[in-house]
Amino acid sequence: MNDVKVLDKEFTLSISESDLQARIASLGTTLNKDYKGRDPLVVSVLNGSFLFTADLVRHLDWDPEIQFIRVSSYKGGMSSSGEMQILLDLKTPIQGKDILLVEDIVDTGNTLEWLRTYMMNRGAASVNLITLLFKEEAFQAKTPPEYIGFNIPNEFVVGYGMDYAEHGRSLPAVYTLKS
Ligand code: 5GP
Ligand code: MG
C-alpha cells in the first residue's frame, strides 16, 4: 500500500511500518542507556504521539510513570499557528522530576519551546524531548529535540498517530501529502 487517500487528499508512503518499528526499538535502547539509574516521568503530548508513546515505552527497561498533556496551537488544518492553550493538563506534581517529553513531530518548534518553559516553570529538574519526526528546515526554536527518530523534509505527513483533519491516525506507517 504505497498510496492512501485520507478524506479528500492523496498521500504516498514515506516511512514504512518496519522502518518505524526498527527505529523505535533503537531509540528505546538509547534511552535505556542514557537514563540508566534515573526514573524520568514520561509525558506524552497528545493526540499525535499516542502510538509512538505506546510503542516506545514497551522498549524501556524501567517502569515509568506516564502522564499525558494536550496543548493546542494546531487547528486541524495543515499548518500550525503560534498561540498555545492547555487542553489537558498533567495530573501529578513534577517538582524536581526529570521529564521525558514524547512528541510525534517537531515542525516550527513552537510547541516544544512552550512545553519546555511550562515544565521548567513548574519546577521540573530537567526536560528532554524525544520526537519521532523532525522537520529540520521548518525549525525556528532555540533548542532542538534531544532525541530524533527521523529527519523529514518540510512536507505535510499523516499516519502513525498523526492526522489530517482528525483522520489517518490509525495508519501503521507515515505518509506524505502528494503535490
Ligand atoms: P510545531 O509547534 O513544532 O510547529 O508543531 C507541532 C505540532 O504540529 C505537532 O506536534 C503536530 O501535532 C503538528 N504538525 C506539525 N507538522 C505536522 C504534519 O506534517 N502533519 C501533522 N499531522 N501534524 C503536524
Ligand atoms: Mg504533537
mmCIF file with all atom_site columns, C-alpha atoms and ligand atoms in Angstrom:
data_model
loop_
_atom_site.group_PDB
_atom_site.id
_atom_site.type_symbol
_atom_site.label_atom_id
_atom_site.label_alt_id
_atom_site.label_comp_id
_atom_site.label_asym_id
_atom_site.label_entity_id
_atom_site.label_seq_id
_atom_site.pdbx_PDB_ins_code
_atom_site.Cartn_x
_atom_site.Cartn_y
_atom_site.Cartn_z
_atom_site.occupancy
_atom_site.B_iso_or_equiv
_atom_site.pdbx_formal_charge
_atom_site.auth_seq_id
_atom_site.auth_comp_id
_atom_site.auth_asym_id
_atom_site.auth_atom_id
_atom_site.pdbx_PDB_model_num
ATOM   1   C  CA  . MET A 1 1   ? 0.000   0.000  0.000  1.00 0.00 ? 1   MET A CA  1
ATOM   2   C  CA  . ASN A 1 2   ? 2.165   2.869  -1.269 1.00 0.00 ? 2   ASN A CA  1
ATOM   3   C  CA  . ASP A 1 3   ? -0.619  5.387  -1.790 1.00 0.00 ? 3   ASP A CA  1
ATOM   4   C  CA  . VAL A 1 4   ? -3.523  6.175  0.504  1.00 0.00 ? 4   VAL A CA  1
ATOM   5   C  CA  . LYS A 1 5   ? -6.416  8.600  0.439  1.00 0.00 ? 5   LYS A CA  1
ATOM   6   C  CA  . VAL A 1 6   ? -7.381  10.409 3.657  1.00 0.00 ? 6   VAL A CA  1
ATOM   7   C  CA  . LEU A 1 7   ? -10.616 12.364 3.217  1.00 0.00 ? 7   LEU A CA  1
ATOM   8   C  CA  . ASP A 1 8   ? -10.051 14.442 0.063  1.00 0.00 ? 8   ASP A CA  1
ATOM   9   C  CA  . LYS A 1 9   ? -6.231  14.194 -0.091 1.00 0.00 ? 9   LYS A CA  1
ATOM   10  C  CA  . GLU A 1 10  ? -3.787  11.702 -1.619 1.00 0.00 ? 10  GLU A CA  1
ATOM   11  C  CA  . PHE A 1 11  ? -0.713  10.622 0.334  1.00 0.00 ? 11  PHE A CA  1
ATOM   12  C  CA  . THR A 1 12  ? 2.254   8.477  -0.566 1.00 0.00 ? 12  THR A CA  1
ATOM   13  C  CA  . LEU A 1 13  ? 4.365   6.191  1.651  1.00 0.00 ? 13  LEU A CA  1
ATOM   14  C  CA  . SER A 1 14  ? 7.229   7.954  3.403  1.00 0.00 ? 14  SER A CA  1
ATOM   15  C  CA  . ILE A 1 15  ? 8.356   5.685  6.281  1.00 0.00 ? 15  ILE A CA  1
ATOM   16  C  CA  . SER A 1 16  ? 7.272   2.046  6.340  1.00 0.00 ? 16  SER A CA  1
ATOM   17  C  CA  . GLU A 1 17  ? 5.909   0.273  9.389  1.00 0.00 ? 17  GLU A CA  1
ATOM   18  C  CA  . SER A 1 18  ? 9.022   -1.911 9.678  1.00 0.00 ? 18  SER A CA  1
ATOM   19  C  CA  . ASP A 1 19  ? 11.384  1.088  9.414  1.00 0.00 ? 19  ASP A CA  1
ATOM   20  C  CA  . LEU A 1 20  ? 9.372   2.883  12.110 1.00 0.00 ? 20  LEU A CA  1
ATOM   21  C  CA  . GLN A 1 21  ? 9.429   -0.091 14.440 1.00 0.00 ? 21  GLN A CA  1
ATOM   22  C  CA  . ALA A 1 22  ? 13.155  -0.754 13.943 1.00 0.00 ? 22  ALA A CA  1
ATOM   23  C  CA  . ARG A 1 23  ? 13.990  2.881  14.692 1.00 0.00 ? 23  ARG A CA  1
ATOM   24  C  CA  . ILE A 1 24  ? 11.731  2.948  17.762 1.00 0.00 ? 24  ILE A CA  1
ATOM   25  C  CA  . ALA A 1 25  ? 13.453  -0.144 19.156 1.00 0.00 ? 25  ALA A CA  1
ATOM   26  C  CA  . SER A 1 26  ? 16.829  1.541  18.709 1.00 0.00 ? 26  SER A CA  1
ATOM   27  C  CA  . LEU A 1 27  ? 15.585  4.766  20.356 1.00 0.00 ? 27  LEU A CA  1
ATOM   28  C  CA  . GLY A 1 28  ? 14.492  2.597  23.286 1.00 0.00 ? 28  GLY A CA  1
ATOM   29  C  CA  . THR A 1 29  ? 18.000  1.151  23.569 1.00 0.00 ? 29  THR A CA  1
ATOM   30  C  CA  . THR A 1 30  ? 19.487  4.660  23.585 1.00 0.00 ? 30  THR A CA  1
ATOM   31  C  CA  . LEU A 1 31  ? 17.065  5.870  26.277 1.00 0.00 ? 31  LEU A CA  1
ATOM   32  C  CA  . ASN A 1 32  ? 17.782  2.810  28.419 1.00 0.00 ? 32  ASN A CA  1
ATOM   33  C  CA  . LYS A 1 33  ? 21.473  3.709  28.329 1.00 0.00 ? 33  LYS A CA  1
ATOM   34  C  CA  . ASP A 1 34  ? 21.077  7.459  28.820 1.00 0.00 ? 34  ASP A CA  1
ATOM   35  C  CA  . TYR A 1 35  ? 18.550  7.211  31.653 1.00 0.00 ? 35  TYR A CA  1
ATOM   36  C  CA  . LYS A 1 36  ? 20.173  4.273  33.464 1.00 0.00 ? 36  LYS A CA  1
ATOM   37  C  CA  . GLY A 1 37  ? 19.660  4.661  37.204 1.00 0.00 ? 37  GLY A CA  1
ATOM   38  C  CA  . ARG A 1 38  ? 17.180  7.529  36.795 1.00 0.00 ? 38  ARG A CA  1
ATOM   39  C  CA  . ASP A 1 39  ? 13.410  7.408  36.706 1.00 0.00 ? 39  ASP A CA  1
ATOM   40  C  CA  . PRO A 1 40  ? 12.123  10.104 34.356 1.00 0.00 ? 40  PRO A CA  1
ATOM   41  C  CA  . LEU A 1 41  ? 8.442   10.887 34.096 1.00 0.00 ? 41  LEU A CA  1
ATOM   42  C  CA  . VAL A 1 42  ? 7.273   10.187 30.547 1.00 0.00 ? 42  VAL A CA  1
ATOM   43  C  CA  . VAL A 1 43  ? 4.942   12.916 29.278 1.00 0.00 ? 43  VAL A CA  1
ATOM   44  C  CA  . SER A 1 44  ? 3.158   12.080 26.057 1.00 0.00 ? 44  SER A CA  1
ATOM   45  C  CA  . VAL A 1 45  ? 1.958   15.070 24.061 1.00 0.00 ? 45  VAL A CA  1
ATOM   46  C  CA  . LEU A 1 46  ? -1.495  14.207 22.728 1.00 0.00 ? 46  LEU A CA  1
ATOM   47  C  CA  . ASN A 1 47  ? -3.023  13.494 20.346 1.00 0.00 ? 47  ASN A CA  1
ATOM   48  C  CA  . GLY A 1 48  ? -0.444  12.722 17.705 1.00 0.00 ? 48  GLY A CA  1
ATOM   49  C  CA  . SER A 1 49  ? 2.061   10.855 19.869 1.00 0.00 ? 49  SER A CA  1
ATOM   50  C  CA  . PHE A 1 50  ? -0.255  8.179  21.251 1.00 0.00 ? 50  PHE A CA  1
ATOM   51  C  CA  . LEU A 1 51  ? 1.024   5.369  19.026 1.00 0.00 ? 51  LEU A CA  1
ATOM   52  C  CA  . PHE A 1 52  ? 4.689   6.396  19.258 1.00 0.00 ? 52  PHE A CA  1
ATOM   53  C  CA  . THR A 1 53  ? 4.427   6.595  23.062 1.00 0.00 ? 53  THR A CA  1
ATOM   54  C  CA  . ALA A 1 54  ? 2.727   3.200  23.232 1.00 0.00 ? 54  ALA A CA  1
ATOM   55  C  CA  . ASP A 1 55  ? 5.413   1.523  21.124 1.00 0.00 ? 55  ASP A CA  1
ATOM   56  C  CA  . LEU A 1 56  ? 8.349   3.377  22.693 1.00 0.00 ? 56  LEU A CA  1
ATOM   57  C  CA  . VAL A 1 57  ? 7.523   2.674  26.348 1.00 0.00 ? 57  VAL A CA  1
ATOM   58  C  CA  . ARG A 1 58  ? 7.403   -1.047 25.639 1.00 0.00 ? 58  ARG A CA  1
ATOM   59  C  CA  . HIS A 1 59  ? 11.130  -0.884 24.818 1.00 0.00 ? 59  HIS A CA  1
ATOM   60  C  CA  . LEU A 1 60  ? 12.059  0.816  28.102 1.00 0.00 ? 60  LEU A CA  1
ATOM   61  C  CA  . ASP A 1 61  ? 13.639  -1.348 30.747 1.00 0.00 ? 61  ASP A CA  1
ATOM   62  C  CA  . TRP A 1 62  ? 12.276  0.736  33.589 1.00 0.00 ? 62  TRP A CA  1
ATOM   63  C  CA  . ASP A 1 63  ? 8.605   1.102  34.549 1.00 0.00 ? 63  ASP A CA  1
ATOM   64  C  CA  . PRO A 1 64  ? 7.962   4.817  34.066 1.00 0.00 ? 64  PRO A CA  1
ATOM   65  C  CA  . GLU A 1 65  ? 5.138   6.936  35.349 1.00 0.00 ? 65  GLU A CA  1
ATOM   66  C  CA  . ILE A 1 66  ? 3.345   8.077  32.184 1.00 0.00 ? 66  ILE A CA  1
ATOM   67  C  CA  . GLN A 1 67  ? 1.326   11.277 32.015 1.00 0.00 ? 67  GLN A CA  1
ATOM   68  C  CA  . PHE A 1 68  ? -0.456  12.961 29.148 1.00 0.00 ? 68  PHE A CA  1
ATOM   69  C  CA  . ILE A 1 69  ? -0.693  16.594 28.194 1.00 0.00 ? 69  ILE A CA  1
ATOM   70  C  CA  . ARG A 1 70  ? -2.579  18.181 25.369 1.00 0.00 ? 70  ARG A CA  1
ATOM   71  C  CA  . VAL A 1 71  ? -1.933  21.636 24.026 1.00 0.00 ? 71  VAL A CA  1
ATOM   72  C  CA  . SER A 1 72  ? -3.499  23.279 21.072 1.00 0.00 ? 72  SER A CA  1
ATOM   73  C  CA  . SER A 1 73  ? -1.967  25.528 18.500 1.00 0.00 ? 73  SER A CA  1
ATOM   74  C  CA  . TYR A 1 74  ? -2.775  23.435 15.594 1.00 0.00 ? 74  TYR A CA  1
ATOM   75  C  CA  . LYS A 1 75  ? -6.277  23.904 14.262 1.00 0.00 ? 75  LYS A CA  1
ATOM   76  C  CA  . GLY A 1 76  ? -6.844  20.713 12.293 1.00 0.00 ? 76  GLY A CA  1
ATOM   77  C  CA  . GLY A 1 77  ? -5.625  22.215 9.044  1.00 0.00 ? 77  GLY A CA  1
ATOM   78  C  CA  . MET A 1 78  ? -2.152  21.758 7.658  1.00 0.00 ? 78  MET A CA  1
ATOM   79  C  CA  . SER A 1 79  ? -0.059  24.439 9.340  1.00 0.00 ? 79  SER A CA  1
ATOM   80  C  CA  . SER A 1 80  ? 0.443   25.430 12.971 1.00 0.00 ? 80  SER A CA  1
ATOM   81  C  CA  . SER A 1 81  ? -0.185  28.828 14.498 1.00 0.00 ? 81  SER A CA  1
ATOM   82  C  CA  . GLY A 1 82  ? 1.795   30.425 17.331 1.00 0.00 ? 82  GLY A CA  1
ATOM   83  C  CA  . GLU A 1 83  ? -0.818  30.501 20.104 1.00 0.00 ? 83  GLU A CA  1
ATOM   84  C  CA  . MET A 1 84  ? -0.748  27.823 22.779 1.00 0.00 ? 84  MET A CA  1
ATOM   85  C  CA  . GLN A 1 85  ? -3.523  26.649 25.050 1.00 0.00 ? 85  GLN A CA  1
ATOM   86  C  CA  . ILE A 1 86  ? -3.596  23.753 27.559 1.00 0.00 ? 86  ILE A CA  1
ATOM   87  C  CA  . LEU A 1 87  ? -6.476  21.410 26.773 1.00 0.00 ? 87  LEU A CA  1
ATOM   88  C  CA  . LEU A 1 88  ? -5.454  18.597 29.138 1.00 0.00 ? 88  LEU A CA  1
ATOM   89  C  CA  . ASP A 1 89  ? -3.021  19.204 31.973 1.00 0.00 ? 89  ASP A CA  1
ATOM   90  C  CA  . LEU A 1 90  ? -0.684  16.936 33.970 1.00 0.00 ? 90  LEU A CA  1
ATOM   91  C  CA  . LYS A 1 91  ? -2.325  15.227 36.920 1.00 0.00 ? 91  LYS A CA  1
ATOM   92  C  CA  . THR A 1 92  ? 0.635   14.981 39.320 1.00 0.00 ? 92  THR A CA  1
ATOM   93  C  CA  . PRO A 1 93  ? 3.268   17.479 40.529 1.00 0.00 ? 93  PRO A CA  1
ATOM   94  C  CA  . ILE A 1 94  ? 6.514   17.482 38.547 1.00 0.00 ? 94  ILE A CA  1
ATOM   95  C  CA  . GLN A 1 95  ? 8.640   19.371 41.069 1.00 0.00 ? 95  GLN A CA  1
ATOM   96  C  CA  . GLY A 1 96  ? 12.218  18.025 40.992 1.00 0.00 ? 96  GLY A CA  1
ATOM   97  C  CA  . LYS A 1 97  ? 11.453  15.400 38.346 1.00 0.00 ? 97  LYS A CA  1
ATOM   98  C  CA  . ASP A 1 98  ? 13.309  14.587 35.157 1.00 0.00 ? 98  ASP A CA  1
ATOM   99  C  CA  . ILE A 1 99  ? 10.851  14.814 32.288 1.00 0.00 ? 99  ILE A CA  1
ATOM   100 C  CA  . LEU A 1 100 ? 10.959  12.958 29.003 1.00 0.00 ? 100 LEU A CA  1
ATOM   101 C  CA  . LEU A 1 101 ? 8.518   14.626 26.614 1.00 0.00 ? 101 LEU A CA  1
ATOM   102 C  CA  . VAL A 1 102 ? 7.290   12.443 23.763 1.00 0.00 ? 102 VAL A CA  1
ATOM   103 C  CA  . GLU A 1 103 ? 6.196   14.145 20.547 1.00 0.00 ? 103 GLU A CA  1
ATOM   104 C  CA  . ASP A 1 104 ? 5.061   12.818 17.195 1.00 0.00 ? 104 ASP A CA  1
ATOM   105 C  CA  . ILE A 1 105 ? 6.604   15.615 15.158 1.00 0.00 ? 105 ILE A CA  1
ATOM   106 C  CA  . VAL A 1 106 ? 8.511   18.833 15.683 1.00 0.00 ? 106 VAL A CA  1
ATOM   107 C  CA  . ASP A 1 107 ? 7.864   21.392 12.987 1.00 0.00 ? 107 ASP A CA  1
ATOM   108 C  CA  . THR A 1 108 ? 8.462   25.080 13.893 1.00 0.00 ? 108 THR A CA  1
ATOM   109 C  CA  . GLY A 1 109 ? 9.401   24.027 17.429 1.00 0.00 ? 109 GLY A CA  1
ATOM   110 C  CA  . ASN A 1 110 ? 6.859   26.426 18.986 1.00 0.00 ? 110 ASN A CA  1
ATOM   111 C  CA  . THR A 1 111 ? 5.100   23.623 20.862 1.00 0.00 ? 111 THR A CA  1
ATOM   112 C  CA  . LEU A 1 112 ? 8.374   22.142 22.068 1.00 0.00 ? 112 LEU A CA  1
ATOM   113 C  CA  . GLU A 1 113 ? 9.688   25.523 23.260 1.00 0.00 ? 113 GLU A CA  1
ATOM   114 C  CA  . TRP A 1 114 ? 6.440   26.329 25.036 1.00 0.00 ? 114 TRP A CA  1
ATOM   115 C  CA  . LEU A 1 115 ? 6.289   22.930 26.740 1.00 0.00 ? 115 LEU A CA  1
ATOM   116 C  CA  . ARG A 1 116 ? 9.909   23.127 27.933 1.00 0.00 ? 116 ARG A CA  1
ATOM   117 C  CA  . THR A 1 117 ? 9.221   26.510 29.551 1.00 0.00 ? 117 THR A CA  1
ATOM   118 C  CA  . TYR A 1 118 ? 5.961   25.283 31.038 1.00 0.00 ? 118 TYR A CA  1
ATOM   119 C  CA  . MET A 1 119 ? 7.650   22.232 32.633 1.00 0.00 ? 119 MET A CA  1
ATOM   120 C  CA  . MET A 1 120 ? 10.638  24.198 33.948 1.00 0.00 ? 120 MET A CA  1
ATOM   121 C  CA  . ASN A 1 121 ? 8.305   26.839 35.424 1.00 0.00 ? 121 ASN A CA  1
ATOM   122 C  CA  . ARG A 1 122 ? 6.534   24.055 37.278 1.00 0.00 ? 122 ARG A CA  1
ATOM   123 C  CA  . GLY A 1 123 ? 9.820   23.001 38.858 1.00 0.00 ? 123 GLY A CA  1
ATOM   124 C  CA  . ALA A 1 124 ? 10.989  20.114 36.655 1.00 0.00 ? 124 ALA A CA  1
ATOM   125 C  CA  . ALA A 1 125 ? 14.628  19.187 37.271 1.00 0.00 ? 125 ALA A CA  1
ATOM   126 C  CA  . SER A 1 126 ? 15.245  18.584 33.562 1.00 0.00 ? 126 SER A CA  1
ATOM   127 C  CA  . VAL A 1 127 ? 13.247  18.378 30.356 1.00 0.00 ? 127 VAL A CA  1
ATOM   128 C  CA  . ASN A 1 128 ? 14.359  16.356 27.352 1.00 0.00 ? 128 ASN A CA  1
ATOM   129 C  CA  . LEU A 1 129 ? 12.316  15.806 24.249 1.00 0.00 ? 129 LEU A CA  1
ATOM   130 C  CA  . ILE A 1 130 ? 12.067  12.778 22.002 1.00 0.00 ? 130 ILE A CA  1
ATOM   131 C  CA  . THR A 1 131 ? 10.283  13.192 18.701 1.00 0.00 ? 131 THR A CA  1
ATOM   132 C  CA  . LEU A 1 132 ? 9.580   10.571 16.099 1.00 0.00 ? 132 LEU A CA  1
ATOM   133 C  CA  . LEU A 1 133 ? 9.853   13.079 13.237 1.00 0.00 ? 133 LEU A CA  1
ATOM   134 C  CA  . PHE A 1 134 ? 11.777  16.336 12.904 1.00 0.00 ? 134 PHE A CA  1
ATOM   135 C  CA  . LYS A 1 135 ? 11.260  18.896 10.125 1.00 0.00 ? 135 LYS A CA  1
ATOM   136 C  CA  . GLU A 1 136 ? 14.684  20.454 10.437 1.00 0.00 ? 136 GLU A CA  1
ATOM   137 C  CA  . GLU A 1 137 ? 14.105  23.077 7.708  1.00 0.00 ? 137 GLU A CA  1
ATOM   138 C  CA  . ALA A 1 138 ? 10.991  24.421 9.434  1.00 0.00 ? 138 ALA A CA  1
ATOM   139 C  CA  . PHE A 1 139 ? 12.537  24.561 12.918 1.00 0.00 ? 139 PHE A CA  1
ATOM   140 C  CA  . GLN A 1 140 ? 12.775  28.078 14.408 1.00 0.00 ? 140 GLN A CA  1
ATOM   141 C  CA  . ALA A 1 141 ? 13.166  27.500 18.160 1.00 0.00 ? 141 ALA A CA  1
ATOM   142 C  CA  . LYS A 1 142 ? 16.332  27.646 20.293 1.00 0.00 ? 142 LYS A CA  1
ATOM   143 C  CA  . THR A 1 143 ? 16.970  24.085 21.401 1.00 0.00 ? 143 THR A CA  1
ATOM   144 C  CA  . PRO A 1 144 ? 16.390  21.173 19.020 1.00 0.00 ? 144 PRO A CA  1
ATOM   145 C  CA  . PRO A 1 145 ? 14.923  17.869 20.260 1.00 0.00 ? 145 PRO A CA  1
ATOM   146 C  CA  . GLU A 1 146 ? 17.404  15.733 22.221 1.00 0.00 ? 146 GLU A CA  1
ATOM   147 C  CA  . TYR A 1 147 ? 16.243  12.528 20.505 1.00 0.00 ? 147 TYR A CA  1
ATOM   148 C  CA  . ILE A 1 148 ? 15.028  12.277 16.912 1.00 0.00 ? 148 ILE A CA  1
ATOM   149 C  CA  . GLY A 1 149 ? 13.591  9.268  15.106 1.00 0.00 ? 149 GLY A CA  1
ATOM   150 C  CA  . PHE A 1 150 ? 13.751  10.568 11.540 1.00 0.00 ? 150 PHE A CA  1
ATOM   151 C  CA  . ASN A 1 151 ? 14.579  13.890 9.891  1.00 0.00 ? 151 ASN A CA  1
ATOM   152 C  CA  . ILE A 1 152 ? 11.983  14.606 7.219  1.00 0.00 ? 152 ILE A CA  1
ATOM   153 C  CA  . PRO A 1 153 ? 11.514  17.337 4.587  1.00 0.00 ? 153 PRO A CA  1
ATOM   154 C  CA  . ASN A 1 154 ? 9.176   20.246 5.259  1.00 0.00 ? 154 ASN A CA  1
ATOM   155 C  CA  . GLU A 1 155 ? 6.102   18.454 3.918  1.00 0.00 ? 155 GLU A CA  1
ATOM   156 C  CA  . PHE A 1 156 ? 2.790   17.532 5.495  1.00 0.00 ? 156 PHE A CA  1
ATOM   157 C  CA  . VAL A 1 157 ? 2.572   13.958 6.802  1.00 0.00 ? 157 VAL A CA  1
ATOM   158 C  CA  . VAL A 1 158 ? -0.158  11.699 8.204  1.00 0.00 ? 158 VAL A CA  1
ATOM   159 C  CA  . GLY A 1 159 ? -0.335  8.271  9.792  1.00 0.00 ? 159 GLY A CA  1
ATOM   160 C  CA  . TYR A 1 160 ? 1.077   6.542  12.841 1.00 0.00 ? 160 TYR A CA  1
ATOM   161 C  CA  . GLY A 1 161 ? -0.888  8.850  15.150 1.00 0.00 ? 161 GLY A CA  1
ATOM   162 C  CA  . MET A 1 162 ? -0.707  11.965 13.015 1.00 0.00 ? 162 MET A CA  1
ATOM   163 C  CA  . ASP A 1 163 ? -3.858  13.317 11.441 1.00 0.00 ? 163 ASP A CA  1
ATOM   164 C  CA  . TYR A 1 164 ? -5.279  15.223 8.570  1.00 0.00 ? 164 TYR A CA  1
ATOM   165 C  CA  . ALA A 1 165 ? -8.489  16.787 9.944  1.00 0.00 ? 165 ALA A CA  1
ATOM   166 C  CA  . GLU A 1 166 ? -8.612  14.054 12.638 1.00 0.00 ? 166 GLU A CA  1
ATOM   167 C  CA  . HIS A 1 167 ? -8.297  11.199 10.131 1.00 0.00 ? 167 HIS A CA  1
ATOM   168 C  CA  . GLY A 1 168 ? -5.399  8.996  9.093  1.00 0.00 ? 168 GLY A CA  1
ATOM   169 C  CA  . ARG A 1 169 ? -4.153  8.424  12.655 1.00 0.00 ? 169 ARG A CA  1
ATOM   170 C  CA  . SER A 1 170 ? -4.624  4.648  12.552 1.00 0.00 ? 170 SER A CA  1
ATOM   171 C  CA  . LEU A 1 171 ? -2.355  4.105  9.543  1.00 0.00 ? 171 LEU A CA  1
ATOM   172 C  CA  . PRO A 1 172 ? 0.617   1.970  10.707 1.00 0.00 ? 172 PRO A CA  1
ATOM   173 C  CA  . ALA A 1 173 ? 3.129   3.882  8.535  1.00 0.00 ? 173 ALA A CA  1
ATOM   174 C  CA  . VAL A 1 174 ? 3.909   7.548  7.779  1.00 0.00 ? 174 VAL A CA  1
ATOM   175 C  CA  . TYR A 1 175 ? 2.631   9.067  4.529  1.00 0.00 ? 175 TYR A CA  1
ATOM   176 C  CA  . THR A 1 176 ? 3.433   12.381 2.796  1.00 0.00 ? 176 THR A CA  1
ATOM   177 C  CA  . LEU A 1 177 ? 0.973   14.655 1.029  1.00 0.00 ? 177 LEU A CA  1
ATOM   178 C  CA  . LYS A 1 178 ? 1.218   14.277 -2.757 1.00 0.00 ? 178 LYS A CA  1
ATOM   179 C  CA  . SER A 1 179 ? 1.883   17.547 -4.508 1.00 0.00 ? 179 SER A CA  1
HETATM 180 P  P1  . 5GP B 2 .   ? 5.262   22.947 15.936 1.00 0.00 ? 1   5GP B P1  1
HETATM 181 O  O1  . 5GP B 2 .   ? 4.780   23.661 17.165 1.00 0.00 ? 1   5GP B O1  1
HETATM 182 O  O2  . 5GP B 2 .   ? 6.631   22.305 16.120 1.00 0.00 ? 1   5GP B O2  1
HETATM 183 O  O3  . 5GP B 2 .   ? 5.220   23.828 14.724 1.00 0.00 ? 1   5GP B O3  1
HETATM 184 O  O4  . 5GP B 2 .   ? 4.229   21.826 15.579 1.00 0.00 ? 1   5GP B O4  1
HETATM 185 C  C1  . 5GP B 2 .   ? 3.962   20.829 16.432 1.00 0.00 ? 1   5GP B C1  1
HETATM 186 C  C2  . 5GP B 2 .   ? 2.662   20.113 16.149 1.00 0.00 ? 1   5GP B C2  1
HETATM 187 O  O5  . 5GP B 2 .   ? 2.054   20.457 14.886 1.00 0.00 ? 1   5GP B O5  1
HETATM 188 C  C3  . 5GP B 2 .   ? 2.951   18.636 16.059 1.00 0.00 ? 1   5GP B C3  1
HETATM 189 O  O6  . 5GP B 2 .   ? 3.022   18.045 17.327 1.00 0.00 ? 1   5GP B O6  1
HETATM 190 C  C4  . 5GP B 2 .   ? 1.780   18.166 15.240 1.00 0.00 ? 1   5GP B C4  1
HETATM 191 O  O7  . 5GP B 2 .   ? 0.671   17.966 16.084 1.00 0.00 ? 1   5GP B O7  1
HETATM 192 C  C5  . 5GP B 2 .   ? 1.515   19.314 14.287 1.00 0.00 ? 1   5GP B C5  1
HETATM 193 N  N1  . 5GP B 2 .   ? 2.189   19.080 12.993 1.00 0.00 ? 1   5GP B N1  1
HETATM 194 C  C6  . 5GP B 2 .   ? 3.288   19.677 12.505 1.00 0.00 ? 1   5GP B C6  1
HETATM 195 N  N2  . 5GP B 2 .   ? 3.612   19.207 11.293 1.00 0.00 ? 1   5GP B N2  1
HETATM 196 C  C7  . 5GP B 2 .   ? 2.688   18.267 11.004 1.00 0.00 ? 1   5GP B C7  1
HETATM 197 C  C8  . 5GP B 2 .   ? 2.485   17.385 9.880  1.00 0.00 ? 1   5GP B C8  1
HETATM 198 O  O8  . 5GP B 2 .   ? 3.210   17.359 8.879  1.00 0.00 ? 1   5GP B O8  1
HETATM 199 N  N3  . 5GP B 2 .   ? 1.416   16.536 9.961  1.00 0.00 ? 1   5GP B N3  1
HETATM 200 C  C9  . 5GP B 2 .   ? 0.584   16.501 11.037 1.00 0.00 ? 1   5GP B C9  1
HETATM 201 N  N4  . 5GP B 2 .   ? -0.421  15.642 11.005 1.00 0.00 ? 1   5GP B N4  1
HETATM 202 N  N5  . 5GP B 2 .   ? 0.754   17.309 12.099 1.00 0.00 ? 1   5GP B N5  1
HETATM 203 C  C10 . 5GP B 2 .   ? 1.790   18.178 12.084 1.00 0.00 ? 1   5GP B C10 1
HETATM 204 MG MG  . MG  B 3 .   ? 2.401   16.520 18.533 1.00 0.00 ? 2   MG  B MG  1
#
